[in-house]
Coordinates of C-alpha atoms and ligand atoms in Angstrom, one line a residue:
M1 CA -2.2 -4.7 -9.4
K2 CA -4.1 -7.8 -8.7
Q3 CA -5.7 -7.8 -5.2
S4 CA -5.0 -11.5 -4.8
Q5 CA -1.3 -10.6 -4.7
L6 CA -1.7 -7.9 -2.1
F7 CA -0.1 -9.3 1.0
T8 CA -2.3 -7.2 3.3
K9 CA -5.9 -8.0 4.0
T10 CA -8.7 -5.7 5.3
E11 CA -10.0 -6.0 8.8
R12 CA -13.5 -5.7 10.0
F13 CA -12.5 -4.0 13.2
A14 CA -10.0 -1.4 14.0
P15 CA -7.1 -2.0 16.5
K16 CA -8.5 -1.4 20.0
D17 CA -5.8 1.1 20.9
E18 CA -6.5 3.5 18.0
E19 CA -8.6 6.5 18.8
T20 CA -8.7 8.5 15.6
V21 CA -10.6 8.0 12.4
N22 CA -7.4 8.2 10.3
A23 CA -5.6 5.5 12.2
K24 CA -8.7 3.2 12.4
L25 CA -9.5 3.4 8.7
L26 CA -5.9 3.3 7.4
S27 CA -5.2 0.3 9.6
R28 CA -8.4 -1.6 8.8
A29 CA -7.9 -1.0 5.1
G30 CA -4.3 -2.2 5.2
Y31 CA -2.5 1.1 4.5
V32 CA -0.5 1.3 7.6
E33 CA 0.5 -0.9 10.6
K34 CA 1.4 0.4 13.9
L35 CA 4.8 -0.8 15.3
M36 CA 4.4 1.3 18.5
A37 CA 2.7 4.6 19.5
G38 CA 3.6 7.2 16.9
V39 CA 5.5 4.8 14.6
Y40 CA 4.0 3.1 11.6
S41 CA 4.9 0.9 8.7
Y42 CA 3.5 2.0 5.3
L43 CA 2.2 -1.0 3.5
P44 CA 1.8 -1.2 -0.3
L45 CA -1.4 0.9 -0.4
G46 CA -0.2 3.4 2.2
F47 CA 3.2 3.7 0.6
K48 CA 1.7 4.5 -2.8
A49 CA -0.6 7.1 -1.3
L50 CA 2.4 8.7 0.6
K51 CA 4.4 8.8 -2.7
K52 CA 1.4 10.6 -4.3
I53 CA 1.5 13.3 -1.7
E54 CA 5.3 13.5 -2.0
Q55 CA 5.0 13.9 -5.7
V56 CA 2.6 16.9 -5.6
V57 CA 4.8 18.6 -3.0
R58 CA 7.9 17.9 -5.0
Q59 CA 6.4 19.4 -8.2
E60 CA 5.4 22.6 -6.4
M61 CA 8.8 23.0 -4.6
N62 CA 10.6 22.4 -7.9
A63 CA 8.3 25.0 -9.6
I64 CA 9.5 27.7 -7.2
G65 CA 13.2 26.8 -7.6
G66 CA 13.8 24.4 -4.7
Q67 CA 16.6 21.9 -5.3
E68 CA 15.9 18.5 -3.9
I69 CA 18.6 16.8 -1.8
L70 CA 18.8 14.1 0.9
M71 CA 20.5 14.9 4.2
P72 CA 21.5 12.5 6.9
I73 CA 19.1 11.7 9.7
M74 CA 21.9 11.0 12.2
H75 CA 23.8 14.1 13.2
P76 CA 26.9 14.9 15.3
K77 CA 26.1 16.4 18.7
E78 CA 28.4 19.4 18.0
N79 CA 26.0 20.9 15.3
W80 CA 23.2 20.9 17.8
V81 CA 25.3 22.4 20.6
A82 CA 26.3 25.2 18.2
T83 CA 22.6 26.3 17.8
G84 CA 21.5 25.6 21.4
G85 CA 19.2 22.8 20.2
W86 CA 21.0 20.1 22.1
S87 CA 19.8 21.5 25.5
G88 CA 17.0 23.7 24.3
I89 CA 14.8 21.4 22.1
D90 CA 12.8 19.0 24.3
V91 CA 11.7 16.7 21.5
L92 CA 15.2 16.0 20.2
F93 CA 16.1 12.3 20.3
K94 CA 19.7 11.7 21.4
I95 CA 21.8 8.6 20.9
K96 CA 24.8 7.5 22.7
S97 CA 27.4 5.3 21.0
R98 CA 29.3 2.5 22.7
T99 CA 32.3 4.8 22.3
E100 CA 30.4 7.5 24.4
K101 CA 30.1 9.7 21.4
E102 CA 26.7 11.3 21.1
Y103 CA 24.4 12.0 18.2
A104 CA 21.1 13.5 17.5
L105 CA 18.3 12.4 15.2
G106 CA 17.0 15.1 12.9
Q107 CA 13.8 16.7 14.1
S108 CA 14.3 19.6 11.6
E109 CA 17.6 20.1 9.9
E110 CA 18.9 23.6 10.0
E111 CA 21.9 22.2 11.9
V112 CA 22.9 20.2 8.8
A113 CA 21.5 22.4 6.0
T114 CA 23.3 25.6 7.1
P115 CA 26.9 24.3 7.1
L116 CA 26.1 22.3 4.0
V117 CA 24.8 25.1 1.8
M118 CA 27.2 27.8 3.1
R119 CA 30.1 25.7 1.9
W120 CA 29.2 26.8 -1.6
A121 CA 27.4 30.1 -1.0
R122 CA 30.5 32.2 -0.8
S123 CA 29.4 35.5 -2.3
D124 CA 26.1 37.3 -2.8
K125 CA 26.2 36.1 -6.4
D126 CA 25.6 32.6 -5.1
L127 CA 22.3 33.7 -3.4
P128 CA 19.4 33.3 -3.2
L129 CA 19.0 29.5 -3.1
A130 CA 16.7 27.0 -1.6
V131 CA 17.3 23.3 -0.9
Y132 CA 14.7 20.8 0.3
Q133 CA 14.3 17.2 1.2
I134 CA 11.5 14.8 1.9
H135 CA 12.7 12.6 4.7
W136 CA 11.9 11.1 8.1
K137 CA 12.0 13.1 11.2
F138 CA 12.2 12.0 14.8
R139 CA 10.6 13.7 17.8
D140 CA 10.2 12.6 21.3
E141 CA 6.6 13.7 21.4
L142 CA 4.8 13.1 24.8
R143 CA 1.5 12.1 23.3
A144 CA 1.2 10.1 20.1
K145 CA -2.4 9.2 20.0
S146 CA -3.6 10.9 16.9
G147 CA -2.5 8.2 14.4
L148 CA -0.6 9.7 11.5
L149 CA -1.3 13.2 12.8
R150 CA 1.4 13.0 15.5
G151 CA 4.2 10.6 15.0
R152 CA 7.5 10.1 16.8
E153 CA 8.8 9.1 13.4
F154 CA 7.2 11.0 10.5
L155 CA 7.8 12.1 7.0
M156 CA 8.3 15.8 6.4
K157 CA 9.2 18.0 3.5
D158 CA 11.7 20.5 4.9
M159 CA 13.0 23.4 2.8
Y160 CA 15.7 25.9 3.7
S161 CA 16.3 29.1 1.9
F162 CA 19.3 31.5 2.0
H163 CA 19.1 35.1 1.0
A164 CA 21.5 38.1 0.8
D165 CA 19.1 40.4 2.6
Q166 CA 15.7 40.7 4.3
A167 CA 13.9 42.1 1.2
D168 CA 14.9 39.2 -0.9
F169 CA 13.8 36.8 1.8
D170 CA 10.4 38.6 2.1
K171 CA 9.8 38.1 -1.6
F172 CA 10.5 34.4 -1.5
Y173 CA 8.5 34.0 1.8
E174 CA 5.4 35.2 -0.1
I175 CA 6.1 32.8 -3.0
V176 CA 6.3 29.8 -0.7
K177 CA 3.1 30.8 1.0
Q178 CA 1.3 30.8 -2.3
A179 CA 2.9 27.5 -3.3
Y180 CA 1.7 26.0 0.0
L181 CA -1.9 27.1 -0.6
K182 CA -1.7 25.6 -4.1
I183 CA -0.4 22.3 -2.7
F184 CA -3.1 21.9 -0.1
K185 CA -5.8 22.8 -2.7
R186 CA -4.5 20.0 -4.9
F187 CA -5.3 17.6 -2.0
G188 CA -8.8 19.0 -1.7
L189 CA -7.9 20.8 1.5
T190 CA -8.6 24.4 2.4
A191 CA -5.9 25.7 4.7
K192 CA -6.4 28.7 7.0
V193 CA -3.2 30.6 7.7
T194 CA -2.4 31.7 11.2
E195 CA 0.2 34.4 11.8
A196 CA 2.3 34.0 14.9
S197 CA 5.5 35.3 16.3
G198 CA 8.1 32.7 15.6
G199 CA 8.9 31.4 19.1
S200 CA 12.6 31.5 19.6
F201 CA 13.0 34.0 16.8
S202 CA 10.9 36.4 18.7
D203 CA 10.8 39.4 16.4
K204 CA 10.0 37.3 13.4
I205 CA 6.7 36.2 12.0
S206 CA 5.8 32.7 11.1
Y207 CA 2.8 31.3 9.4
E208 CA 1.0 28.0 10.1
F209 CA -1.2 26.3 7.6
M210 CA -4.2 24.9 9.4
V211 CA -6.8 22.4 8.2
L212 CA -10.0 22.3 10.1
T213 CA -10.6 18.9 11.6
D214 CA -11.9 17.6 14.9
A215 CA -8.9 15.2 15.1
G216 CA -6.5 18.2 15.1
E217 CA -4.5 19.2 18.1
D218 CA -4.6 22.9 17.5
D219 CA -7.3 25.3 18.6
I220 CA -7.9 28.2 16.3
L221 CA -10.1 31.2 15.9
Y222 CA -11.0 32.1 12.4
C223 CA -13.3 34.3 10.3
D224 CA -15.4 32.6 7.7
K225 CA -15.7 35.8 5.6
C226 CA -12.0 36.7 5.3
V227 CA -8.6 35.1 5.8
F228 CA -8.2 36.1 9.5
C229 CA -7.1 33.1 11.6
V230 CA -5.1 32.9 14.9
N231 CA -4.1 30.2 17.3
R232 CA -6.4 30.5 20.3
E233 CA -3.5 30.2 22.8
I234 CA -1.9 33.5 21.7
A235 CA -5.0 35.3 20.5
K236 CA -6.2 38.7 21.9
Q237 CA -9.6 37.8 20.7
K238 CA -12.1 35.1 21.8
E239 CA -14.8 33.1 20.1
G240 CA -17.8 35.3 19.1
D241 CA -15.7 38.5 18.9
P242 CA -16.1 40.5 15.8
C243 CA -13.4 39.8 13.2
P244 CA -10.6 42.4 13.7
K245 CA -9.8 42.3 10.0
C246 CA -13.0 42.5 8.0
K247 CA -15.3 43.4 10.9
S248 CA -18.2 41.8 9.0
S249 CA -18.3 38.5 10.8
K250 CA -17.9 36.9 14.2
L251 CA -14.9 34.7 15.0
S252 CA -15.6 30.9 15.1
G253 CA -13.5 28.5 17.1
A254 CA -12.4 25.1 15.7
K255 CA -10.0 22.3 16.1
A256 CA -7.4 22.2 13.4
S257 CA -4.3 20.3 12.3
E258 CA -1.1 22.1 11.2
V259 CA -0.2 20.6 7.8
G260 CA 2.7 23.0 7.2
N261 CA 4.4 26.1 8.3
V262 CA 7.0 28.7 7.2
F263 CA 9.5 30.5 9.4
D264 CA 11.6 33.6 9.1
L265 CA 14.8 32.4 10.7
G266 CA 16.6 35.7 10.3
K267 CA 20.4 35.4 10.6
K268 CA 20.4 33.0 13.6
Y269 CA 21.9 30.0 11.9
G270 CA 24.6 31.7 9.9
Q271 CA 25.7 33.5 13.2
D272 CA 25.6 30.3 15.2
F273 CA 27.9 28.5 12.8
N274 CA 29.8 31.7 12.0
L275 CA 29.2 31.1 8.3
G276 CA 28.7 34.0 6.0
F277 CA 29.2 35.2 2.5
T278 CA 30.9 38.2 1.0
N279 CA 28.7 41.0 -0.3
K280 CA 29.6 43.3 -3.2
D281 CA 31.5 45.7 -1.0
G282 CA 33.7 42.8 0.1
E283 CA 32.1 42.6 3.6
K284 CA 31.2 39.4 5.4
Q285 CA 27.5 39.0 5.9
Y286 CA 25.3 36.3 7.4
P287 CA 22.5 35.0 5.2
V288 CA 18.9 35.6 6.0
M289 CA 17.3 32.2 6.1
G290 CA 13.8 30.7 6.0
C291 CA 12.6 27.2 6.8
Y292 CA 9.5 25.7 5.4
G293 CA 7.9 22.4 6.6
I294 CA 5.1 20.2 5.3
G295 CA 3.9 17.2 7.2
I296 CA 3.8 14.6 4.4
S297 CA 2.6 11.7 6.6
R298 CA 0.4 14.0 8.7
L299 CA -1.3 15.1 5.5
L300 CA -2.2 11.5 4.7
G301 CA -4.0 11.3 8.0
V302 CA -5.6 14.7 7.7
I303 CA -7.0 13.8 4.2
V304 CA -8.6 10.7 5.7
E305 CA -10.1 12.7 8.5
K306 CA -11.7 14.9 6.0
Y307 CA -12.5 12.4 3.3
H308 CA -14.3 9.4 4.7
D309 CA -17.8 8.1 5.4
D310 CA -19.3 5.3 7.5
Q311 CA -18.0 2.7 5.0
G312 CA -14.5 3.8 4.6
I313 CA -12.0 6.2 3.0
V314 CA -13.1 8.4 0.1
W315 CA -9.8 9.5 -1.5
P316 CA -9.4 12.6 -3.6
E317 CA -7.9 11.5 -6.9
A318 CA -4.5 13.2 -6.3
V319 CA -3.8 10.9 -3.3
A320 CA -5.5 7.6 -4.1
P321 CA -3.1 4.7 -4.4
F322 CA -5.0 3.6 -7.5
K323 CA -7.6 5.5 -9.6
V324 CA -9.8 2.5 -10.2
H325 CA -11.0 -0.5 -8.3
L326 CA -12.1 -3.2 -10.7
L327 CA -14.3 -5.8 -9.2
S328 CA -15.0 -9.1 -10.9
L329 CA -18.0 -10.8 -9.4
N330 CA -17.3 -14.1 -11.2
K331 CA -14.4 -15.7 -13.0
N332 CA -14.4 -14.3 -16.5
D333 CA -12.2 -13.1 -19.3
Q334 CA -14.0 -9.8 -19.6
A335 CA -12.6 -8.5 -16.3
E336 CA -9.1 -9.8 -17.2
K337 CA -9.3 -7.9 -20.5
I338 CA -10.5 -4.7 -18.9
Y339 CA -7.7 -5.0 -16.4
R340 CA -5.0 -5.4 -19.1
D341 CA -6.6 -2.5 -21.1
L342 CA -6.5 -0.1 -18.2
E343 CA -2.9 -1.0 -17.4
K344 CA -1.9 -0.6 -21.0
N345 CA -3.4 2.9 -20.9
Q346 CA -1.5 3.7 -17.7
I347 CA -4.7 4.0 -15.7
E348 CA -3.8 2.8 -12.2
V349 CA -6.0 -0.1 -11.2
L350 CA -6.5 -2.5 -8.4
Y351 CA -8.2 -5.6 -9.7
D352 CA -10.1 -7.6 -7.2
D353 CA -9.7 -11.0 -8.8
R354 CA -10.2 -12.9 -5.5
D355 CA -12.6 -15.7 -4.9
L356 CA -14.9 -13.9 -2.5
S357 CA -18.5 -13.0 -2.3
P358 CA -19.8 -9.8 -4.0
G359 CA -20.7 -8.4 -0.6
E360 CA -17.1 -8.8 0.7
K361 CA -15.7 -7.2 -2.5
F362 CA -18.1 -4.2 -2.3
A363 CA -17.3 -3.7 1.4
D364 CA -13.5 -3.8 0.7
A365 CA -13.9 -1.4 -2.2
D366 CA -15.7 1.1 0.0
L367 CA -13.2 0.7 2.8
I368 CA -10.1 1.1 0.6
G369 CA -11.8 4.1 -1.0
L370 CA -10.5 4.3 -4.6
P371 CA -12.2 7.1 -6.6
Y372 CA -13.8 4.8 -9.3
R373 CA -15.3 1.4 -8.9
L374 CA -15.9 -0.8 -12.0
V375 CA -18.1 -3.9 -11.5
V376 CA -18.1 -6.8 -13.9
S377 CA -20.9 -9.3 -13.4
D378 CA -22.7 -12.0 -15.3
K379 CA -25.3 -9.5 -16.3
S380 CA -22.9 -6.9 -17.6
L381 CA -20.9 -9.6 -19.3
K382 CA -23.8 -10.5 -21.6
A383 CA -24.4 -6.8 -22.5
G384 CA -20.7 -6.2 -23.1
S385 CA -20.8 -3.5 -20.4
V386 CA -19.8 -2.7 -16.9
E387 CA -21.1 -0.6 -14.0
I388 CA -19.0 2.4 -13.1
K389 CA -19.5 4.3 -9.9
K390 CA -17.6 7.0 -8.2
R391 CA -16.8 6.4 -4.5
N392 CA -18.5 9.6 -3.5
E393 CA -21.7 8.9 -5.5
Y394 CA -24.5 6.7 -4.5
K395 CA -25.6 5.3 -7.8
G396 CA -23.5 3.9 -10.6
K397 CA -23.9 4.0 -14.4
I398 CA -23.7 1.3 -17.0
I399 CA -21.2 1.9 -19.8
K400 CA -19.9 -0.2 -22.7
D401 CA -16.6 -2.0 -22.4
K402 CA -15.0 0.1 -25.0
E403 CA -15.9 3.4 -23.4
I404 CA -14.1 2.6 -20.2
V405 CA -10.6 3.8 -21.0
K406 CA -11.9 7.0 -22.6
K407 CA -14.1 7.7 -19.6
L408 CA -11.2 7.2 -17.1
K409 CA -8.4 8.9 -19.0
Ligands
LIG501 P1 3.0 20.8 16.0 O1 2.6 22.1 16.6 O2 1.9 20.1 15.4 O3 3.8 20.0 16.9 P2 5.4 21.9 14.9 O4 5.1 23.4 15.0 O5 6.2 21.2 15.9 O6 3.9 21.1 14.8 P3 7.3 22.0 12.7 O7 8.4 21.8 13.6 O8 7.2 23.3 12.0 O9 5.9 21.6 13.4 O10 7.2 20.9 11.6 C1 6.8 21.1 10.2 C2 5.5 20.3 9.9 O11 5.8 18.9 10.2 C3 4.3 20.6 10.7 O12 3.6 21.7 10.1 C4 3.5 19.4 10.7 O13 2.7 19.3 9.5 C5 4.6 18.3 10.6 N1 4.8 17.7 12.0 C6 5.3 18.3 13.1 N2 5.4 17.4 14.1 C7 4.8 16.3 13.6 C8 4.6 15.0 14.2 N3 5.0 14.7 15.5 N4 4.0 14.0 13.5 C9 3.6 14.3 12.2 N5 3.8 15.5 11.6 C10 4.4 16.4 12.3
LIG502 MG1 5.7 20.2 17.6

């Protein structure tokens, strides 16, 4: 894409009301624009980055047998009354029609997924199965000051699995946990996994995937020698205590952001809707269910919190809206030709063809944060070469025009 055609422009200063690095940088660089607290528009660069995150998550969910669907955001009140969520979930947004009929906006969607899937899961032969969607969620959050980390409208991947018995669920639970770790790793994030009792499903265990970041709203205790990690709120331990698992290190405290979690729902939802399947002895059974969330838009923010410097964002390649930022420091055909070559070879490139000073172009490239910067100048033009520099490296290298595609492929 030519940068001259990008309708957004970078800003030198962040909006005054943004407090977090992710919101400041993503706004300044033109990835997102705040409509009101906790609600953002995703602009061309931000939308592309969000799609990259979606795509990685989608691949890994498909790889473990998840079937992608798209469920409604607007739900009938009755489904939420059936599960107790209508009165029990404080973040649930409720809408009243002019006809006095009431609706809920999806904040998680067991209330839709359960009746939907159970319409077809009639016998144990139809199980197990898992459906997922990547869709907007709405929550009446009290505080929405952490940029993309806490939205009132945010993008989530939510998967729901249905099993004939607990043993089958337990197997899948483990498979999803491993897939989650793989996903976060692909984004360059190391997630610590906390184990917690699942709130309203009190005898059940849930796991939260936590990325260490000062912008996070969770307080965790973790061991840097083994996998031990707990939420400080519920912990029996305190900072500095010996690790109860490996005993070879002391627990550290840190701020973290929950990028995903997995819940054992037990038989609650099948029971609430009185929807079951028939087992091989002809008896009616309720399915054992799991739900599995990943905060897609929160991840975009967490990645920026982790990957930035004083000049701007430093995207990991898996998320960058473009791989290459091509800067032409003067009007010349060489840059045009390189741009066309890269596009022809399906290397995603943002081409800064604007009539601006080199200083402005360099500053924008650093702020926007694409992984590779290519600079075409008068000097390089004469030598038939360009300067290539990684965003996270200080010094660039000169390479010949014809090596560019090979180098970047
Ligand atoms: P939190 O403790 O941060 O409020 P949660 O326990 O309410 O999260 P879930 O209901 O399990 O979260 O939602 C699944 C995932 O969706 C979370 O792991 C998180 O990544 C993301 N998420 C939850 N709430 C928000 C929000 N308000 N804004 C952005 N992402 C969110
Ligand atoms: Mg919450």
